[in-house]
XYZ file of N, CA and C in Angstrom:
378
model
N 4.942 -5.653 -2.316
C 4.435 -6.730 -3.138
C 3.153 -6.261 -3.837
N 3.103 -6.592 -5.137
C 2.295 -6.423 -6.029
C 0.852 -7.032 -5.462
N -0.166 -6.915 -5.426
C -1.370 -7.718 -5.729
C -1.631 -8.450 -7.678
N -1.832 -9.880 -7.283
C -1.833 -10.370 -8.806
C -3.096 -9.926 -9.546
N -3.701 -9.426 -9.290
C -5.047 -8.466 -10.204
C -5.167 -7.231 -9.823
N -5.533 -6.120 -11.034
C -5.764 -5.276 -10.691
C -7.079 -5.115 -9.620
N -6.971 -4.050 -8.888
C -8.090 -4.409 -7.856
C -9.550 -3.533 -7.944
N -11.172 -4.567 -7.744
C -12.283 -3.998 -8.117
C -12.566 -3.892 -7.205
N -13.279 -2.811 -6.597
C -14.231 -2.534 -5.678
C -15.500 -3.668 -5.802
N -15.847 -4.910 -4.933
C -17.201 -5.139 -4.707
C -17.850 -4.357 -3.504
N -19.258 -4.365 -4.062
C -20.324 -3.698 -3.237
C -21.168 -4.790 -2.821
N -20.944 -5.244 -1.319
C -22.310 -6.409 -0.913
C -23.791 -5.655 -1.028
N -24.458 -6.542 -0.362
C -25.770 -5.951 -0.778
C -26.161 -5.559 0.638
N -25.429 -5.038 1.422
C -25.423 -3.967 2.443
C -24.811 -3.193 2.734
N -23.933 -3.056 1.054
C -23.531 -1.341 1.040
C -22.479 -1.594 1.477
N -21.387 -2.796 1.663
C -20.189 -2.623 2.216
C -19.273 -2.319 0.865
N -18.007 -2.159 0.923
C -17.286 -1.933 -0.298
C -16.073 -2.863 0.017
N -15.556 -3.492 -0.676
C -14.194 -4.407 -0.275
C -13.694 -4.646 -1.742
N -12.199 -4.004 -1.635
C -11.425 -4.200 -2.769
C -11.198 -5.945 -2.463
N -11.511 -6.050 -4.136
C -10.914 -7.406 -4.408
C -9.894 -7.587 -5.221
N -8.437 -8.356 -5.096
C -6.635 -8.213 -5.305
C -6.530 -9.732 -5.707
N -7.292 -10.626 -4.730
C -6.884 -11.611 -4.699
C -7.684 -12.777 -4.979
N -7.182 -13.948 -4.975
C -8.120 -15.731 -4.771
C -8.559 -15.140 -4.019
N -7.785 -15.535 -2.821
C -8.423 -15.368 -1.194
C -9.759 -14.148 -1.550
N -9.508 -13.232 -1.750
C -10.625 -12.011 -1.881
C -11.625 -12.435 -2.207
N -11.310 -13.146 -3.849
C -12.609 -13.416 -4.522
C -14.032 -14.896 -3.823
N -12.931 -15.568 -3.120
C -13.595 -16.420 -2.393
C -14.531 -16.079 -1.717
N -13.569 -15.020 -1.043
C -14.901 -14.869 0.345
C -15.795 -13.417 -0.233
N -15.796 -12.963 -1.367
C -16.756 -12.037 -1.856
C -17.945 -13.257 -2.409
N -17.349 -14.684 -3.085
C -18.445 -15.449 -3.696
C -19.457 -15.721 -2.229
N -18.704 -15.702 -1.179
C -19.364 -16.352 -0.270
C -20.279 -15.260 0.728
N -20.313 -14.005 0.151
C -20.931 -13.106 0.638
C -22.524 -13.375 -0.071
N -23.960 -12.457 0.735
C -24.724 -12.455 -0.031
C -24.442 -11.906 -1.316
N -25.454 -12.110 -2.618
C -25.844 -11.639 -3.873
C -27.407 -11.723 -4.233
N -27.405 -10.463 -4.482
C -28.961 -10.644 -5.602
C -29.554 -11.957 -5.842
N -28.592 -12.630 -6.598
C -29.318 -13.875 -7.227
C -28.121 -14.778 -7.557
N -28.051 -15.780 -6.568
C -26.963 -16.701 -6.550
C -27.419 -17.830 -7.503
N -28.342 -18.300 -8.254
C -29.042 -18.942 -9.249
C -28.586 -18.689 -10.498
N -28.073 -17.516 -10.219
C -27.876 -16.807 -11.756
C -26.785 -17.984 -12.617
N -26.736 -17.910 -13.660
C -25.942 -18.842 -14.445
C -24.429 -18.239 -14.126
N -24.114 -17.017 -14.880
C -22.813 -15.980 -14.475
C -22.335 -16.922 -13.000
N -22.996 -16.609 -11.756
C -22.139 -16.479 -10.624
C -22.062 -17.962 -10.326
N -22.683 -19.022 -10.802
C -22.732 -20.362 -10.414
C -21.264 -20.829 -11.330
N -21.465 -20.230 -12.566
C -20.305 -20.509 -13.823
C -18.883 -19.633 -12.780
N -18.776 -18.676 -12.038
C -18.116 -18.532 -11.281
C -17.235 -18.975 -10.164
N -18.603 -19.505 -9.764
C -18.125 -20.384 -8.293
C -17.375 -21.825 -8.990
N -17.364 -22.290 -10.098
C -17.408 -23.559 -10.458
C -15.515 -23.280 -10.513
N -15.944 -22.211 -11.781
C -14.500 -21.446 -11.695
C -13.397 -21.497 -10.808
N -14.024 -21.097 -9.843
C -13.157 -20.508 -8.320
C -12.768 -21.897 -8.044
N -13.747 -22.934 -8.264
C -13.167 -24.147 -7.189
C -11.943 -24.691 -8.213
N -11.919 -25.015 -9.148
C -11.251 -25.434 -10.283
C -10.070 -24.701 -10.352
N -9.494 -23.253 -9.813
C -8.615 -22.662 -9.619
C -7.525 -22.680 -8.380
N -8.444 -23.303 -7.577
C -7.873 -23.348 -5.981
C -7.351 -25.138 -6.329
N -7.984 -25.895 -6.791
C -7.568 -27.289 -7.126
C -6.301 -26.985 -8.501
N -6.317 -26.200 -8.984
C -5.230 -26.073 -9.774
C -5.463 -26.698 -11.152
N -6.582 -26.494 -11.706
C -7.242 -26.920 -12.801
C -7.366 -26.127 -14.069
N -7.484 -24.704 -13.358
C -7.448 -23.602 -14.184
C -6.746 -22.432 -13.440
N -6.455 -21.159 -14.018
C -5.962 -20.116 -13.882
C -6.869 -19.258 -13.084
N -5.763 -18.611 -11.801
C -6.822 -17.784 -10.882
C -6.928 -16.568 -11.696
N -6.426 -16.349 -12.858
C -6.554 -15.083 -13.976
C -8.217 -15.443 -14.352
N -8.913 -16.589 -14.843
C -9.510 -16.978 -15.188
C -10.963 -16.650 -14.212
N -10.685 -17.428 -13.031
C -11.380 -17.171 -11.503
C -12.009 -15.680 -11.881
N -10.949 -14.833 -11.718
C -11.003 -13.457 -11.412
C -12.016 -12.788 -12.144
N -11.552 -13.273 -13.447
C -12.412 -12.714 -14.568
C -13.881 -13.518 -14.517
N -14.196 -14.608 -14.199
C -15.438 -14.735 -14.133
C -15.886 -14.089 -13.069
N -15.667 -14.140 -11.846
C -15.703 -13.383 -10.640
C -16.574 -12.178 -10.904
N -15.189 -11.123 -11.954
C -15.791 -9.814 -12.161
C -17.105 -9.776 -12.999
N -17.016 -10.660 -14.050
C -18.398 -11.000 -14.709
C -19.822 -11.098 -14.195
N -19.208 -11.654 -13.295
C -20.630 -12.139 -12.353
C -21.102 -10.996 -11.844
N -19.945 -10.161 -11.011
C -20.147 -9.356 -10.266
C -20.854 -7.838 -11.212
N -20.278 -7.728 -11.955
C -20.886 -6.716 -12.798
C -22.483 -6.869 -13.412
N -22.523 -8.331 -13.844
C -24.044 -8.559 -14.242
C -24.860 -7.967 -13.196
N -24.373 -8.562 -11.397
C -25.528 -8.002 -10.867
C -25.394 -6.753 -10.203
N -24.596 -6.314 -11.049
C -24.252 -4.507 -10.277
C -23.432 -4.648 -8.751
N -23.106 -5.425 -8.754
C -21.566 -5.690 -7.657
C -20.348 -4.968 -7.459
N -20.315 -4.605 -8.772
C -18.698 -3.762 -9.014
C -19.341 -2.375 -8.898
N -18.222 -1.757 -8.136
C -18.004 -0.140 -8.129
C -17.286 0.018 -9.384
N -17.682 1.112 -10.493
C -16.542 1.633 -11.143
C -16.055 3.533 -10.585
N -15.028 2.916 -10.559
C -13.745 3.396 -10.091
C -14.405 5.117 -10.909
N -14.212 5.989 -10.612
C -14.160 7.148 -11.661
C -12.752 7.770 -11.906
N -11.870 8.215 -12.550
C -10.823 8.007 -12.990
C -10.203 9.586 -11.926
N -8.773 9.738 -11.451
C -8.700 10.734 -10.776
C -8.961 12.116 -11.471
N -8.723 12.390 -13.183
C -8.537 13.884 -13.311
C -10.491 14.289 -13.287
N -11.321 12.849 -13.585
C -12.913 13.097 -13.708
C -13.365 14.172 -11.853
N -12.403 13.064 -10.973
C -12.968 14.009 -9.860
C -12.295 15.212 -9.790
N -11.151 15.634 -10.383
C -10.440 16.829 -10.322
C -10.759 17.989 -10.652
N -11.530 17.139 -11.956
C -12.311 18.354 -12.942
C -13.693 18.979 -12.316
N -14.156 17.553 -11.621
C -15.803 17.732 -11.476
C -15.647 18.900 -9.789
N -14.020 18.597 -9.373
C -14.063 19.457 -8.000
C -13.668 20.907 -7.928
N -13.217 20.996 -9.475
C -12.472 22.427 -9.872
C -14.167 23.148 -10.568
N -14.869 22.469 -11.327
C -16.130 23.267 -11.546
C -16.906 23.534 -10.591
N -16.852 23.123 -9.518
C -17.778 23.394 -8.283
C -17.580 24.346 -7.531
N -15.988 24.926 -7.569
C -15.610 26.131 -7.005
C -16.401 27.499 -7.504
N -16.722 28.156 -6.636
C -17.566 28.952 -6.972
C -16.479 30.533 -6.898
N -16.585 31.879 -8.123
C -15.669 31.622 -8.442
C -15.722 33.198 -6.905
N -16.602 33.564 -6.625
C -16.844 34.300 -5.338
C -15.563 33.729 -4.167
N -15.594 32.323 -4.096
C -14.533 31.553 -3.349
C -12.899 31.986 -3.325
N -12.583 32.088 -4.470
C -11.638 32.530 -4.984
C -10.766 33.966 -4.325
N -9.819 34.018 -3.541
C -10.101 35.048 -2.554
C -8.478 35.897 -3.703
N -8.963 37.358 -3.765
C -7.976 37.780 -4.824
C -7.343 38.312 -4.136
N -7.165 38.601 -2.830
C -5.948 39.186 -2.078
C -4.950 38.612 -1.690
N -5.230 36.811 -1.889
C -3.790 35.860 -1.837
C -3.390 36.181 -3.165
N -2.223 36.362 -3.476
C -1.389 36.485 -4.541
C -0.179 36.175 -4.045
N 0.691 35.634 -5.561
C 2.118 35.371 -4.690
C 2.939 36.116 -3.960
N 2.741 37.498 -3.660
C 2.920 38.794 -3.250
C 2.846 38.336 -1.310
N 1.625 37.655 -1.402
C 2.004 37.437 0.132
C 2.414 36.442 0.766
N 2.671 35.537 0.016
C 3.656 34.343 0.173
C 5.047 35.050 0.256
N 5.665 36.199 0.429
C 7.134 36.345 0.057
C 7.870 36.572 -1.323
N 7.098 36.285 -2.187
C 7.681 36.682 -3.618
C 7.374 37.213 -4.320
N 7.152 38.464 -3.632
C 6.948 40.328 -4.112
C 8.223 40.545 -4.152
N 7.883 41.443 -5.946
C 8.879 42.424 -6.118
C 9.064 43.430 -5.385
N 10.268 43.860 -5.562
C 10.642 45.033 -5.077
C 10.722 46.219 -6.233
N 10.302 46.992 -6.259
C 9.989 48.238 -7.684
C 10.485 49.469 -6.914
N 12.424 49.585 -7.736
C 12.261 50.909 -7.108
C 11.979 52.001 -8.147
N 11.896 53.385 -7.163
C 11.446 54.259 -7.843
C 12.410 55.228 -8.809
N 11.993 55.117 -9.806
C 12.534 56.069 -10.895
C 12.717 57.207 -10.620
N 14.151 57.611 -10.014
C 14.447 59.237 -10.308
C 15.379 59.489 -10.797
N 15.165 60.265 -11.181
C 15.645 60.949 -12.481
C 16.939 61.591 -12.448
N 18.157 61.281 -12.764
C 19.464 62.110 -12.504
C 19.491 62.943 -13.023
N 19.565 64.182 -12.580
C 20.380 65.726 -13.034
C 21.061 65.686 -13.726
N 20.624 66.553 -15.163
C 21.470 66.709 -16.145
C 23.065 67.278 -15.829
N 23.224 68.027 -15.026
C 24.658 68.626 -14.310
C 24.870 66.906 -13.922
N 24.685 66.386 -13.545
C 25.623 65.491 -12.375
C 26.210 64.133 -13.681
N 25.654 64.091 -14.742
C 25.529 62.826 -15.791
C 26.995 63.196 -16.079
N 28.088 61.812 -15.631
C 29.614 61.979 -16.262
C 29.434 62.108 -18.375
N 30.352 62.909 -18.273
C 30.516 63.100 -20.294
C 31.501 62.057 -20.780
């Protein structure tokens, strides 16, 4: 089963991290501490949230104020995309690391090179 939102990393303000997927999620992230629960954003949020669970508005709606809020006060993790860490883990290799005596040669898939000799001019059929 799908989760109905794509899912954001919130960050409480003791460093915990909890993907948020869902209502249910976003509820109990509103109900976690924040910076500044005064703020207009997260109050316009919470108002949100209740109005969604009563079936007034769209938990699409919820969500997105949710993330709003959450981003104003630096709540959201952004995600860094997989090839950014791929890249950033392939420049770090140092290139000393790099060991040149693995080759596919010792995995098993060495040629075999035989040696060139040379047939006798007497023995070559005419």
């Amino acid at each position: 089963m799908m989760p109905p939102f794509k899912a954001v990393i919130f960050r409480t303000t003791r460093d915990y991290k909890l993907p948020i997927t869902t209502l249910y999620d976003v509820e109990r992230a509103m109900g976690m501490s924040w910076p500044d629960k005064s703020a207009d954003s997260y109050r316009s949020a919470a108002c949100i949230l209740e109005q969604a669970k009563l079936g007034w508005c769209s938990p699409r709606a919820a969500f997105e104020a949710f993330v709003l809020a959450a981003r104003e006060q630096g709540r959201i993790v952004e995600c860094r995309r997989l090839k950014d860490r791929v890249a950033r883990e392939l420049a770090s290799i140092e290139p000393e690391a790099i060991r040149p005596e693995r080759t596919t040669s010792s995995f098993g898939l060495r040629r075999r090179v035989r040696a060139a000799t040379p047939v006798p001019a007497r023995a070559r059929p005419y």
